[in-house]
Short mmCIF file of C-alpha atoms and ligand atoms in Angstrom, two decimals:
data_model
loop_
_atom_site.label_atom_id
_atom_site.label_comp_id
_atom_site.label_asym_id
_atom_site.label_seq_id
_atom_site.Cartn_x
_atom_site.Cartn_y
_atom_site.Cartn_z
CA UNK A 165 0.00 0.00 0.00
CA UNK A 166 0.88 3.63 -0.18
CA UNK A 167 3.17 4.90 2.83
CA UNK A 168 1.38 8.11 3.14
CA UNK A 169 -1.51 8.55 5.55
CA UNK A 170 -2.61 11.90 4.08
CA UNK A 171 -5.66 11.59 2.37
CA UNK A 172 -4.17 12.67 -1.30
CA UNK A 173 -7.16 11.02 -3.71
CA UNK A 174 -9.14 13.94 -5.96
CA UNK A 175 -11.23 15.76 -3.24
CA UNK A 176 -14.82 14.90 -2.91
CA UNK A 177 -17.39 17.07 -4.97
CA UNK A 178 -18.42 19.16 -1.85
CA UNK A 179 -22.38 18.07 -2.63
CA UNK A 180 -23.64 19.04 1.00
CA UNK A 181 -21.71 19.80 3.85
CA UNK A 182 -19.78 16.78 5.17
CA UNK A 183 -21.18 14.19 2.61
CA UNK A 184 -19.42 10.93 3.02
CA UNK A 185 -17.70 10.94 -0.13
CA UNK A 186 -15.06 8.31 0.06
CA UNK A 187 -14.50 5.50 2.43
CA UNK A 188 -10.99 3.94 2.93
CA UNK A 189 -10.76 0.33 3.63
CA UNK A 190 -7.39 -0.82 5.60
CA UNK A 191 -8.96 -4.40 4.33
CA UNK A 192 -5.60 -6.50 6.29
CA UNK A 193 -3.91 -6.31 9.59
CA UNK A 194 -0.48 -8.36 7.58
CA UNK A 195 1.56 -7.71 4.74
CA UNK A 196 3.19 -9.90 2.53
CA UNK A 197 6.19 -7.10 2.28
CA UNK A 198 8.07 -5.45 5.75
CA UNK A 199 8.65 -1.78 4.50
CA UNK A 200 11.43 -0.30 7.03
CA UNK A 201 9.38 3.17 6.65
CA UNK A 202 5.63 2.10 6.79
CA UNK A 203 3.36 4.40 8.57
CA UNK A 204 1.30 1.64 9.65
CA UNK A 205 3.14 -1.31 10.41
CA UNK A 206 1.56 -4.33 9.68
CA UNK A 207 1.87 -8.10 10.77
CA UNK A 208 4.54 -9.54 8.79
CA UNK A 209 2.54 -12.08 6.90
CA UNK A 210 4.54 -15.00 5.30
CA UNK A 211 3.59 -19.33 4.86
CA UNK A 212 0.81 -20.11 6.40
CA UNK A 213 0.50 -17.59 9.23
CA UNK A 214 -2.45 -15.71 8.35
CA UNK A 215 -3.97 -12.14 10.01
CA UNK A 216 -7.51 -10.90 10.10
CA UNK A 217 -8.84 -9.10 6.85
CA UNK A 218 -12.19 -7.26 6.98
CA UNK A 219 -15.48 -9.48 7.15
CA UNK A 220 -17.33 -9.46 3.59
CA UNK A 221 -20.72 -8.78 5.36
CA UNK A 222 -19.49 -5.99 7.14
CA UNK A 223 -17.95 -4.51 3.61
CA UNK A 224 -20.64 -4.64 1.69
CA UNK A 225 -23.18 -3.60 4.65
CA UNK A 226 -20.85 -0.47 5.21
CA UNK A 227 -20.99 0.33 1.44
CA UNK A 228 -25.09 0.19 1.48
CA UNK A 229 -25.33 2.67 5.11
CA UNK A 230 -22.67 5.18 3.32
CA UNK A 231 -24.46 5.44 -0.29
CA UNK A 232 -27.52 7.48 1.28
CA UNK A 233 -24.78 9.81 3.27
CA UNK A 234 -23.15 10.28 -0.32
CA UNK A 235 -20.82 7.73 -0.86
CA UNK A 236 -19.02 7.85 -4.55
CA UNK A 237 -15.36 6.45 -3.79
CA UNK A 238 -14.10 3.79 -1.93
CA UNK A 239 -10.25 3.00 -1.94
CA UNK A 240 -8.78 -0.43 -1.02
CA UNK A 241 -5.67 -0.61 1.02
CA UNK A 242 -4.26 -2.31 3.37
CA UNK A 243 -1.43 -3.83 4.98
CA UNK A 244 -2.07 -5.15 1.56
CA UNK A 245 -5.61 -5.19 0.11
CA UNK A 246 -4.11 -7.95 -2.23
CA UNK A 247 -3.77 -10.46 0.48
CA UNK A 248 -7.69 -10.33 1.45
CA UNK A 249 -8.99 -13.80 1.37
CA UNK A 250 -11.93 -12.37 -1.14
CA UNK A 251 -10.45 -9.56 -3.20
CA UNK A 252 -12.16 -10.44 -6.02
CA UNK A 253 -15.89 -10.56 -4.21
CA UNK A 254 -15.13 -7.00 -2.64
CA UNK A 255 -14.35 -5.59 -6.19
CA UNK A 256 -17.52 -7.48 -7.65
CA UNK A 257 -19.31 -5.50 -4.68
CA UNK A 258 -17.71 -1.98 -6.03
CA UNK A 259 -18.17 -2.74 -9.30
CA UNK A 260 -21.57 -3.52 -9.03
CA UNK A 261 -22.20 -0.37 -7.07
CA UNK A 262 -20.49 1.70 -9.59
CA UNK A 263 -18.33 3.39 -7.20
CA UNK A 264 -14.94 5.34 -8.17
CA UNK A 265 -12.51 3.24 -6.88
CA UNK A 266 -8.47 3.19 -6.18
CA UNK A 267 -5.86 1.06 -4.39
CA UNK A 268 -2.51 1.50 -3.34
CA UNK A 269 -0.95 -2.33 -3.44
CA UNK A 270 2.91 -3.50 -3.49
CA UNK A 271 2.04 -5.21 -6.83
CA UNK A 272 2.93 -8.18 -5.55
CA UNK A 273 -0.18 -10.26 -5.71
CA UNK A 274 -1.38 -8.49 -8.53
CA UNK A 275 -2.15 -11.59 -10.99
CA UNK A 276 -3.36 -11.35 -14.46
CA UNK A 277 -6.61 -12.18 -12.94
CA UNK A 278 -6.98 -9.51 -10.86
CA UNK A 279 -6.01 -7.15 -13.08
CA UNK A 280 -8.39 -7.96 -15.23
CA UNK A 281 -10.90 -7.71 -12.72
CA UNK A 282 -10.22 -4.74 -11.90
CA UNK A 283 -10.29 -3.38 -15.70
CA UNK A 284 -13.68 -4.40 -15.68
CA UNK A 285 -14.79 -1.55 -12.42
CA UNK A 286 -15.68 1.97 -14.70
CA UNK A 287 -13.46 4.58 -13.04
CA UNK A 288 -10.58 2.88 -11.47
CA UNK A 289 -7.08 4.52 -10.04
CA UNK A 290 -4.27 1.97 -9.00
CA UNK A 291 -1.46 2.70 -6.98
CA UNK A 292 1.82 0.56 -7.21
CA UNK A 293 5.05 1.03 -5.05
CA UNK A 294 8.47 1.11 -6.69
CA UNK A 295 11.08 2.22 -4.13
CA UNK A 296 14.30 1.67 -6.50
CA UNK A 297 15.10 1.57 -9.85
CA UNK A 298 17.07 -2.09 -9.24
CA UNK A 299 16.27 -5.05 -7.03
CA UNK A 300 18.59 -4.02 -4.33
CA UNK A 301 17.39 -0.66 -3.52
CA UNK A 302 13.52 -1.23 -3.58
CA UNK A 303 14.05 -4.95 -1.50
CA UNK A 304 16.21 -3.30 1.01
CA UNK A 305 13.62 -0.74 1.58
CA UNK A 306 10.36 -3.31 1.37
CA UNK A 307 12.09 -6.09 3.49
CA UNK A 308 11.34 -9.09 1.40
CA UNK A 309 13.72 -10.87 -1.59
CA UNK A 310 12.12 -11.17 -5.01
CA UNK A 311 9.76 -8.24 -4.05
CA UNK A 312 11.13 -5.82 -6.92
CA UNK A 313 10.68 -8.15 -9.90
CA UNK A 314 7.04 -9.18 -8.83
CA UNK A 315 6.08 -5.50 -8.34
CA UNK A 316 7.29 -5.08 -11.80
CA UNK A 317 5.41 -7.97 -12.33
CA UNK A 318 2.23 -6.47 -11.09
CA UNK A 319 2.47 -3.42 -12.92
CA UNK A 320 2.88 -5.21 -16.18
CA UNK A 321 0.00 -7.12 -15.72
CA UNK A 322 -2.30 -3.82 -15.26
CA UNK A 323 -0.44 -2.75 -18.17
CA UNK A 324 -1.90 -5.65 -20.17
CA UNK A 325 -5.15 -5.50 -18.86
CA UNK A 326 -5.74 -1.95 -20.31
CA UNK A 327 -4.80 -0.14 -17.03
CA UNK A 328 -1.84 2.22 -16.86
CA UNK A 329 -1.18 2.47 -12.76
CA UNK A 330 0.83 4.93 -10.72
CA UNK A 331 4.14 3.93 -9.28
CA UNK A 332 4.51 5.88 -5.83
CA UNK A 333 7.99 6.15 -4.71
CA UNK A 334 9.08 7.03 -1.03
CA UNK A 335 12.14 8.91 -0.56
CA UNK A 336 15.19 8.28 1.36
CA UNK A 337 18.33 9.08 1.62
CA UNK A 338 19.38 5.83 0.25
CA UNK A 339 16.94 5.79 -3.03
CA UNK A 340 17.04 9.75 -3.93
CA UNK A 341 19.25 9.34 -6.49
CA UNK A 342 17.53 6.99 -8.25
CA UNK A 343 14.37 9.12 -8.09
CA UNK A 344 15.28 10.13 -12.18
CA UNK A 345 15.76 6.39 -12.92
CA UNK A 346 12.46 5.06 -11.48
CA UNK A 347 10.72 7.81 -13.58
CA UNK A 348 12.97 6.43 -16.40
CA UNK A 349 11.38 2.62 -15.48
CA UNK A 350 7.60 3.84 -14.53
CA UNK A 351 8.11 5.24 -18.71
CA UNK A 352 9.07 1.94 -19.63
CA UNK A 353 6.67 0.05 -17.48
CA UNK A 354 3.50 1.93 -18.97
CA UNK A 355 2.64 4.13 -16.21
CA UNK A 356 0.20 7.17 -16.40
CA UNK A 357 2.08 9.01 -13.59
CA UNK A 358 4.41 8.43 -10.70
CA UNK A 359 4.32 10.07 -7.40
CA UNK A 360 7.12 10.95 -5.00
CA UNK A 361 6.15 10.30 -0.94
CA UNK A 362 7.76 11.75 1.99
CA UNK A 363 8.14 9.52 4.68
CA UNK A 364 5.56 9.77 7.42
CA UNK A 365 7.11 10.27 10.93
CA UNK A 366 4.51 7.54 12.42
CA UNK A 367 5.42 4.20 13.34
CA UNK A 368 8.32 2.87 11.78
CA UNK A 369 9.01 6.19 9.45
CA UNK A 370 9.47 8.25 12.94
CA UNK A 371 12.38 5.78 13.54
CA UNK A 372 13.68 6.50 10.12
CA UNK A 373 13.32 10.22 10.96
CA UNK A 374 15.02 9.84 14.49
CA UNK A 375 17.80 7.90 12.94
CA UNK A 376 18.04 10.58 10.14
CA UNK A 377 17.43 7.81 7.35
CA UNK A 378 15.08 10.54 5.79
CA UNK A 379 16.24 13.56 4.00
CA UNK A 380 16.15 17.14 6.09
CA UNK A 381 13.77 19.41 5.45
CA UNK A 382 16.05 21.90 3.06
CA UNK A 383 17.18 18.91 1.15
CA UNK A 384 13.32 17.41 0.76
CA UNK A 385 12.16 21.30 -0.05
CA UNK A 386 14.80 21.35 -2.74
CA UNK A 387 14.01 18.01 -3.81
CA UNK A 388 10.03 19.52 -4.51
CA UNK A 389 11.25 22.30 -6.71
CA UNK A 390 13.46 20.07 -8.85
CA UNK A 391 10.67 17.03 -9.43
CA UNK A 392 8.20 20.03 -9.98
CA UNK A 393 10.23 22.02 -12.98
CA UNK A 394 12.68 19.69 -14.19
CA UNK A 395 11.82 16.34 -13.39
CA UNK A 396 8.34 16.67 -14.61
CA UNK A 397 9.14 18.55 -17.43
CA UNK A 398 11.70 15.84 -18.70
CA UNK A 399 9.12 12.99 -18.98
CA UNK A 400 5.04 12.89 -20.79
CA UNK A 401 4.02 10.87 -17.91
CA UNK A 402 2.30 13.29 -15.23
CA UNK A 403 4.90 13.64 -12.02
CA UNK A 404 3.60 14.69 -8.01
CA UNK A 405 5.39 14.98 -5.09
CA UNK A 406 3.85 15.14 -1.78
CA UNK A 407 4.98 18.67 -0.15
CA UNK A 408 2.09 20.69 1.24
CA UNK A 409 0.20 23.32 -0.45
CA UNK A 410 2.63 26.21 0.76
CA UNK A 411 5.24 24.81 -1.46
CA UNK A 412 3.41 24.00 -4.52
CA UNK A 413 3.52 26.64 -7.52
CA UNK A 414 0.39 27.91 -8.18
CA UNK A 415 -0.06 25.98 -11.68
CA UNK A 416 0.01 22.62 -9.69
CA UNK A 417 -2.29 23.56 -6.90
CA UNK A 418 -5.77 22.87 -8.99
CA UNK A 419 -3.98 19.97 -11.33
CA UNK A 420 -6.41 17.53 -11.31
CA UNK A 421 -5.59 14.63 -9.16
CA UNK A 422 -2.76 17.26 -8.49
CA UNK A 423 -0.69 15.67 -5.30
CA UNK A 424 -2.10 16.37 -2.06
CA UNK A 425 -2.98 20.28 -2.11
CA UNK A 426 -6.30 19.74 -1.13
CA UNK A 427 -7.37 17.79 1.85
CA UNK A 428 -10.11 15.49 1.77
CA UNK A 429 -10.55 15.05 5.04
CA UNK A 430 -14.31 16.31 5.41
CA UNK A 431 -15.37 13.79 3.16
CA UNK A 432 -13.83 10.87 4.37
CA UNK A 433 -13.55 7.99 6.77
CA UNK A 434 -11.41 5.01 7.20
CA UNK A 435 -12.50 1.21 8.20
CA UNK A 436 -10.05 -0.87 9.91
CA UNK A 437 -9.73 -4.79 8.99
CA UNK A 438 -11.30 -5.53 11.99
CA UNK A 439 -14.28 -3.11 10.94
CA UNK A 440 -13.59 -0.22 13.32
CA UNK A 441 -14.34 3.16 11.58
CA UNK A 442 -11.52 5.51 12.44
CA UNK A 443 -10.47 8.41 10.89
CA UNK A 444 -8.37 6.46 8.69
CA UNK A 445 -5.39 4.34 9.25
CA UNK A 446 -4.50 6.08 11.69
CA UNK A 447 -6.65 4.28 13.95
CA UNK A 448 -3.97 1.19 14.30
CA UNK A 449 -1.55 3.54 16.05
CA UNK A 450 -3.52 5.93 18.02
CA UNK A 451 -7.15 4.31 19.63
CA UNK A 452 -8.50 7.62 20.52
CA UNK A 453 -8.86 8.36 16.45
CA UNK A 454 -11.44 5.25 16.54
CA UNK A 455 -14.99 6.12 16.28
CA UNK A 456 -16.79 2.62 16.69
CA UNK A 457 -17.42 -0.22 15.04
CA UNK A 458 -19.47 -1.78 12.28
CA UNK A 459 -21.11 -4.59 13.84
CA UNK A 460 -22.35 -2.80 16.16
CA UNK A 461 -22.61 0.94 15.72
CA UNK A 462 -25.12 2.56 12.59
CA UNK A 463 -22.35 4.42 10.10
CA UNK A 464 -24.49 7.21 9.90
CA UNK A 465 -24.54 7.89 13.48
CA UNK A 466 -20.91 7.69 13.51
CA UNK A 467 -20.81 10.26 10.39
CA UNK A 468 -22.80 12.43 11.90
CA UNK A 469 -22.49 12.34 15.23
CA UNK A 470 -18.81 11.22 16.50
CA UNK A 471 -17.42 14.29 18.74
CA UNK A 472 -14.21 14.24 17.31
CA UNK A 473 -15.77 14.02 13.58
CA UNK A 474 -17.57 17.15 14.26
CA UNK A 475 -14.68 18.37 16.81
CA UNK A 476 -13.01 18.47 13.30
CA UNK A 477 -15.54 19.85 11.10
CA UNK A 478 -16.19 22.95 13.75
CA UNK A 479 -12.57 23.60 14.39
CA UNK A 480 -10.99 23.37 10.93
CA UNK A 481 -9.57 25.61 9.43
CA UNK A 482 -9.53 27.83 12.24
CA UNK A 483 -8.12 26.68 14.91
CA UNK A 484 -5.27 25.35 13.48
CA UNK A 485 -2.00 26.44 15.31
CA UNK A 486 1.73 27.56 14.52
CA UNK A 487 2.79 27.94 11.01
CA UNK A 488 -0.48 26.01 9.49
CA UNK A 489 -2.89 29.23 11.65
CA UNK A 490 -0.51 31.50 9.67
CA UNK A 491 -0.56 29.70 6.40
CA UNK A 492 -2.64 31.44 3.57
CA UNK A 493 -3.02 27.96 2.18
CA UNK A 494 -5.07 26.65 4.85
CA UNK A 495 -8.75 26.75 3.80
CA UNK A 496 -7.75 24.48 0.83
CA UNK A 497 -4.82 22.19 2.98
CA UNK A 498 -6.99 22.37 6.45
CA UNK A 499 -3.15 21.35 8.44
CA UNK A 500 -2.57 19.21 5.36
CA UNK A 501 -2.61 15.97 7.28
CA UNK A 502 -4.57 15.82 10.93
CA UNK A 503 -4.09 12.23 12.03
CA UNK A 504 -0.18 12.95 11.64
CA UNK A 505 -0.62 15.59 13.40
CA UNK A 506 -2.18 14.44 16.35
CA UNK A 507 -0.23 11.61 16.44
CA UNK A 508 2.53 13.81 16.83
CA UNK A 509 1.22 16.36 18.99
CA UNK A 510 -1.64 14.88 20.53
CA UNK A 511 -3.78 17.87 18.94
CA UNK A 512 -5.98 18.11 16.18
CA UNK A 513 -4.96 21.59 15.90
CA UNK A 514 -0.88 21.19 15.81
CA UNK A 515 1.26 22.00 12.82
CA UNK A 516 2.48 19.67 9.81
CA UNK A 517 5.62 18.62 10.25
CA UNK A 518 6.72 19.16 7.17
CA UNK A 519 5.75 23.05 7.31
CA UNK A 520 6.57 23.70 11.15
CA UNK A 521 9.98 21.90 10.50
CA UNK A 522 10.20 24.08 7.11
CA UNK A 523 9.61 27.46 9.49
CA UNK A 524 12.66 26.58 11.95
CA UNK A 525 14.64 25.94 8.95
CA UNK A 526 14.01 29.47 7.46
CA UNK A 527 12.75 27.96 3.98
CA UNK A 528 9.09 28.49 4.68
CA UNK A 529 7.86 30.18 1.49
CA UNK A 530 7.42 33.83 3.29
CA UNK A 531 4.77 34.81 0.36
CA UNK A 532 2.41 31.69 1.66
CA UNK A 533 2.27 33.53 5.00
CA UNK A 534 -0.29 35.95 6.25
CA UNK A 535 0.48 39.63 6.38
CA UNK A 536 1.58 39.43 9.65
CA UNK A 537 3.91 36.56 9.69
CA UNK A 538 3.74 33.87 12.40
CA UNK A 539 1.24 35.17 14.60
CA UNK A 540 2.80 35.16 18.40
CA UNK A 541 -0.18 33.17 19.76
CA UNK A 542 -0.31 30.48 17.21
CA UNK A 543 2.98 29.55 17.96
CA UNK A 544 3.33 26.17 19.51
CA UNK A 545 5.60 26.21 23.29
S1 LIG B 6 3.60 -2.79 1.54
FE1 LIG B 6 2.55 -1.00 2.41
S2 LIG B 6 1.47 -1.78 4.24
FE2 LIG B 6 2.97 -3.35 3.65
S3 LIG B 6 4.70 -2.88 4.98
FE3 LIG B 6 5.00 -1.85 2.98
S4 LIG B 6 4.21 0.25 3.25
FE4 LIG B 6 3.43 -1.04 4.96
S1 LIG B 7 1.45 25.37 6.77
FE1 LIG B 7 -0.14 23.88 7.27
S2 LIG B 7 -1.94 24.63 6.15
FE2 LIG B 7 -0.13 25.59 5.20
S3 LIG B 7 0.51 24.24 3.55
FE3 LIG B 7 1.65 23.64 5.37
S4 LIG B 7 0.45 21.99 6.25
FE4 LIG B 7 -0.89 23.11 4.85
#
């Protein structure tokens, strides 16, 4: 799955207020791969040791309480949605509900099969992750032998089932110079677009942080303006990279399916695999982001009614605090990515990292400040 918590999928049409737009499904508690910077951190699933994976029942009785609320996306991840005992039946269900529908898989599992089911669902997005340009690079980041190849593998078969996938690549010191290369092989592959992650300070990706595996924030802010002008303009496939709105030029900030500008967040919720709706996948590191559950609690209460649902809806954009209170982008980024945040700060309310660590550094784009700067009483102790 993609390493990235923020919720980086088109926005929802805003239809009413707080329509349930889009629904993320973590479907597994394993993965078949052991990424070194996953946000998450899944059960290493290998042989026959198995993990739970989300109940069919409960999927497709989610799906029919969140069309009335306004549902018109679902996407599939995981741990890795590919390992779900029923894949195929869940993507019958979307498919015959005519949702918009992505995924964000390692590619691994991604048979001929599949990918033909999935070419088959009207408005599909896949995700695949390529971490290297060369077996060593991407295995020593995922954590399993062979794992390169049968990406590669995966990605050629959406290719041949008439569906050209993004590759997502997560940068580290160790991989950024092959950022150029893997462009070079998404070309090759047949990919519509590849996307360059930051890693997530949650779970294992703060340990990569702590033990400065991850690039620093002047080297990841000069990494942004060379994928956005020369990078992308070297290549026809379309190119992202994950920085928040603040450093995006203003050309990129409405591209559609642009790279994370615009935050989602009031249209979305996330299900756990063991059907707990949190407020995404957050939920398997911090409890208190868990809203209830679907055997037993009526999704549109939750939707509706949750206090820290509507703790969010009331207190966004304004209450935000430190550089995202001063930001001019944040009607549009809303903190750019909340459950980092909190899990960080223990607030709904603190900074990004990305932009408070930006601030400290001095490379803070001043013109995406307010008039008056950093106000004193946003600032964070
Ligand atoms: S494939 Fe995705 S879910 Fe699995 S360990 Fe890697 S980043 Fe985490
Ligand atoms: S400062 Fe905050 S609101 Fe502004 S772009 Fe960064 S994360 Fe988004």
């Amino acid at each position: 799955m993609n390493e990235d918590p923020k919720p980086c999928a088109a926005p929802p049409p805003r239809r009413s207020p707080y329509s349930l737009y889009h629904i993320y499904f973590y479907l597994t508690e394993g993965c078949n791969l052991a990424c070194r910077h996953c946000w998450i951190a899944p059960a290493f699933q290998a042989g026959e040791k198995t993990y739970p994976s989300l109940e069919v029942d409960l999927f497709r009785s989610i799906i029919a309480q969140a069309k009335p609320l306004g549902l018109g996306a679902v996407k599939l991840t995981g741990g890795e949605p590919l390992l779900h005992p029923r894949i195929a039946d869940l993507i019958e269900i979307i498919k015959a509900e005519d949702l918009r529908f992505t995924m964000e898989t390692n590619g691994v599992l991604c048979t001929p099969e599949l990918a033909r089911l999935m070419s088959t669902c009207k408005n599909r997005f896949i995700s695949v992750s390529l971490d290297g340009a060369d077996s060593e690079t991407h295995e020593w980041m995922r954590g399993v032998k062979g794992s390169f190849s049968e990406a590669l593998r995966g990605v050629q078969n959406l290719v041949e089932a008439g569906i050209r996938p993004q590759v997502i690549m997560t940068i580290l010191r160790r991989n950024r110079e092959q950022m150029e290369a893997v462009v070079r092989l998404a070309e090759k592959s047949g990919a519509s677009s590849i996307k360059f992650n930051l890693v997530q300070p949650t779970a294992r990706g703060k340990r990569m942080h702590e033990e400065q595996e991850t690039l620093s924030i002047e080297e990841l802010v000069a990494a942004g303006r060379w994928v956005e002008t020369t990078l992308a303009a070297s290549t026809k496939i379309r190119v992202f990279y994950s920085h928040p709105a603040a450093f995006k030029p203003q050309s990129r900030l409405f591209a559609p399916d642009g790279g994370c500008g615009i935050c989602g967040i009031f249209g979305i919720l996330g299900v756990l695999a063991d059907g707990s709706y949190a407020l995404c996948g957050i939920g398997e590191q911090v409890p208190e982001l868990i809203f209830g559950h679907a055997a037993k609690d009526r999704l549109e209460d939750v939707w509706k009614e949750n206090p820290i649902l509507r703790e969010i809806r009331e207190g966004l954009p304004a209450r935000l605090e430190g550089i995202c209170g001063a930001c001019i982008m944040k009607r549009m980024c809303l903190g750019s990515c909340i459950a980092q945040n909190y899990y960080t700060h223990k607030s709904l309310w603190a900074p990004f990292w990305f932009c408070d660590q930006a601030q400290q550094a001095g490379v803070f784009p001043a013109a995406r400040k307010g008039k008056e700067g950093l106000p004193r009483h946003a600032q964070l102790p």
